[in-house]
Amino acid sequence: MYQYDQHDQAMVDARVAEFRGQVARRLSGELTEDQFKPLRLKNGLYLQLHAYMLRVAVPYGTLNSAQMRVLGDIADKYDRGYGHFTTRQNIQYNWIKLADAPDILADLAKVQLHAIQTSGNCIRNTTADHFAGAAADEVADPRPYAELLRQWSTFHPEFDYLPRKFKVAIIASETDRAAMRLHDIGIQIVKNEAGEIGCKFFAGGGMGRTPMIAPCIAEFVPALQMISFLEAALRVYNRHGRRDNKYKARIKILVHEIGVAEYSRQVQEEFAHILTLGLEPPPAELDRIKAMFADPGLETGLSDDLDRSDPDFALWVDQNVHAHKQPGYAIVTISLKPTGGIPGDATADQIRLMADLARDHSLDELRVSHAQNIVLPHVKKADLYRVWQALDAAGLATPNLDLITDIIACPGLDYCALANARSIPLAQKITERFADVGRQRELGELKLKISGCINACGHHHAGHIGILGVDRKGVENYQLLLGGAESADTSLGTITGPGFSEDGVVDAIEKVTDVYLARREGAERFLDTYRRIGMVPFKEAIYG
Amino acid sequence: MSAKIKIITGNDLRTGDVIWWTGEGWSRHVDNAVAVDHDADAIIARENARQVVTDTHVIDAFAADGTVRPAHIKDRIRALGPTVRLDLSLKPADPQAGNWVI
Ligand code: HEM
Ligand code: SF4
């Protein structure tokens, strides 16, 4: 994993000191709220429905055990004993006191974490494939590129006041595990015919009120020109992106309005110019970063044998454990979606337990997935049973990865000031209705995603089944969408028709799954059946 | 009979707690909120200047039998706390709280 050098550390420490001064001046009344608000937002501190909320960046979703432990300790020491892992691979704390915020940032800085650029119209924390460095299907570990991107984008003065927020995701395999094409810029690390590593660029994706799938804007940019190309892509957006209308300010609107060909042309023109300026970091810097990710300490010659005699363990292995590139190892996904639970929430003790398991059994590494789960990327198969027992004892062994109860849900009206409707209680009801694991497995892969308003933080457009909370004359109402996806076959869901009450939407989902079970052919997933038979049969079942 | 009123809410600057204007100061329980009228702007200006509250604003509510209920569901949830974590809401202090959110 990447380790800060003295420059990284000095920057983060200086920011903590600066914010400490700003908070002190706010508390003494020297700064008004109007003056202070942009400063606190620059440090991830929002004012939400009930209290201050702090969003901490987890760079490309990777953590070591010391960092994870501090995340748990912060939940205990400064919050109310829990944190919320988000679809942007970050963690949010819901009950922060203003005076504590500088101390929290100082605690984070000690383990090379911060909350910089987790708000505002800047380049936000880059997200990445949560199986990076462990997946068998990647052409390279995408994290060194993500780290280079982090260094380039942190405090980049030219991109501090973009027309709107800017989110980048990076993957390195054909299986897209990061919803890459639903980001402002998506990067896929690829190999060309000559075997050289480069970047395939996508631009103009996003969710929100105008969801769009990013088109490809460059098939192959040499890896050692990635930053120059990004600089060009951002520069064109910064120049022409709309600042007159917040709802038309994202890059997706620009790419859509001028067309992908024209946007790409301008980027290429700018790119050619930037290449003459020598802005690209020296190759030695990428090599320095790569060296830190190169070898997490995987052993060779380990056995792939697994004792599956405990049926509960075998079930969990089948559902939550993935193949690792190295024989004898496995990738474990810890579900933060127990029946009736709050998707993405973990208690301080659970967070610390996961930290301990990473230290003892996963070469000190963890990942936060965009599906709001935690990954132990490098677990020896020989240790799996012990890891499972420890997780099970802590309520962390729900065997439901990618099943209907592995729900992504935004905080919704229980926490979020922008919400129209609650997301979490609906997620809880759905997990209770479909609690039976056998039934869930019968339904197979089924990604259900809930947002409490049109901002789409819960990725509802990309759910095989999506739910959007709306406000109908002051009453919570839910629209149902079918057919979204966010993998290699990204698509946007379609609204079924009139909305439902909370209970009504749970019933409607059951009817949708009944249609699937009745109509599926062979090994079709829900999504495949939907794509084959279309919306009509589902509509008839729901409204008929 | 419930009467439609306007009340002032905000957050405690230091703790972030949701608070309600009581006519004399700030309370954490919405039932202590008092109706305001043309004086709202002056109260907000004066309280903001003391630098102990933030995000002060006026909302619609209904008053009846010594209780105050915000008119909009968002403000009712704000008054109660997260409905999915009633342990962290007003409910432990006031068992009646929460019956009026939806
Ligand atoms: C609770 C405070 C939050 C606020 C105020 C907030 C605000 C917003 C807004 C305004 C947008 C729409 C941006 C646009 O369309 O231009 C948005 C999008 C989004 N947010 Fe949030 N959000 C919050 C929490 C979260 C959480 C908890 C997550 C992760 C679970 C999240 C992840 C996202 C994602 C993935 C998008 C859609 C992607 C895109 O930017 O197009 N947000 N958010
Ligand atoms: S989708 Fe809406 S309700 Fe949900 S977290 Fe985002 S802004 Fe809040």
mmCIF file of N, CA and C and ligand atoms in Angstrom, chain A residues 410-412 416 418-419 451-453 455-458, ligand 2:
data_model
loop_
_atom_site.group_PDB
_atom_site.id
_atom_site.type_symbol
_atom_site.label_atom_id
_atom_site.label_comp_id
_atom_site.label_asym_id
_atom_site.label_seq_id
_atom_site.Cartn_x
_atom_site.Cartn_y
_atom_site.Cartn_z
ATOM 1 N N CYS A 410 -28.993 4.962 0.259
ATOM 2 C CA CYS A 410 -28.419 6.221 0.728
ATOM 3 C C CYS A 410 -29.010 6.529 2.108
ATOM 4 N N PRO A 411 -28.501 7.527 2.816
ATOM 5 C CA PRO A 411 -29.025 7.820 4.155
ATOM 6 C C PRO A 411 -30.499 8.246 4.133
ATOM 7 N N GLY A 412 -30.920 8.868 3.045
ATOM 8 C CA GLY A 412 -32.330 9.245 2.924
ATOM 9 C C GLY A 412 -32.795 10.192 4.020
ATOM 10 N N CYS A 416 -30.489 12.783 5.839
ATOM 11 C CA CYS A 416 -30.046 13.709 4.799
ATOM 12 C C CYS A 416 -31.017 14.876 4.648
ATOM 13 N N LEU A 418 -31.415 16.781 2.168
ATOM 14 C CA LEU A 418 -31.955 16.966 0.819
ATOM 15 C C LEU A 418 -33.023 15.942 0.464
ATOM 16 N N ALA A 419 -33.248 14.995 1.348
ATOM 17 C CA ALA A 419 -34.083 13.839 0.998
ATOM 18 C C ALA A 419 -35.560 14.185 0.842
ATOM 19 N N SER A 451 -32.447 5.281 -3.527
ATOM 20 C CA SER A 451 -32.072 6.674 -3.240
ATOM 21 C C SER A 451 -33.280 7.401 -2.656
ATOM 22 N N GLY A 452 -33.001 8.299 -1.738
ATOM 23 C CA GLY A 452 -34.075 9.049 -1.095
ATOM 24 C C GLY A 452 -34.463 10.318 -1.836
ATOM 25 N N CYS A 453 -33.754 10.615 -2.919
ATOM 26 C CA CYS A 453 -34.157 11.731 -3.772
ATOM 27 C C CYS A 453 -33.426 11.591 -5.100
ATOM 28 N N ASN A 455 -31.056 12.959 -6.438
ATOM 29 C CA ASN A 455 -29.599 13.054 -6.536
ATOM 30 C C ASN A 455 -28.933 11.701 -6.758
ATOM 31 N N ALA A 456 -29.628 10.650 -6.415
ATOM 32 C CA ALA A 456 -29.197 9.294 -6.792
ATOM 33 C C ALA A 456 -27.934 8.812 -6.095
ATOM 34 N N CYS A 457 -27.710 9.264 -4.874
ATOM 35 C CA CYS A 457 -26.546 8.771 -4.133
ATOM 36 C C CYS A 457 -26.622 7.262 -3.935
ATOM 37 N N GLY A 458 -27.820 6.711 -3.950
ATOM 38 C CA GLY A 458 -27.979 5.261 -3.778
ATOM 39 C C GLY A 458 -28.002 4.503 -5.089
HETATM 40 S S1 SF4 C 2 -29.924 10.552 -2.828
HETATM 41 FE FE1 SF4 C 2 -30.838 12.370 -1.975
HETATM 42 S S2 SF4 C 2 -31.607 11.621 -0.014
HETATM 43 FE FE2 SF4 C 2 -30.110 10.158 -0.656
HETATM 44 S S3 SF4 C 2 -28.212 10.870 0.321
HETATM 45 FE FE3 SF4 C 2 -28.294 11.697 -1.774
HETATM 46 S S4 SF4 C 2 -29.085 13.713 -1.510
HETATM 47 FE FE4 SF4 C 2 -29.606 12.578 0.344
#
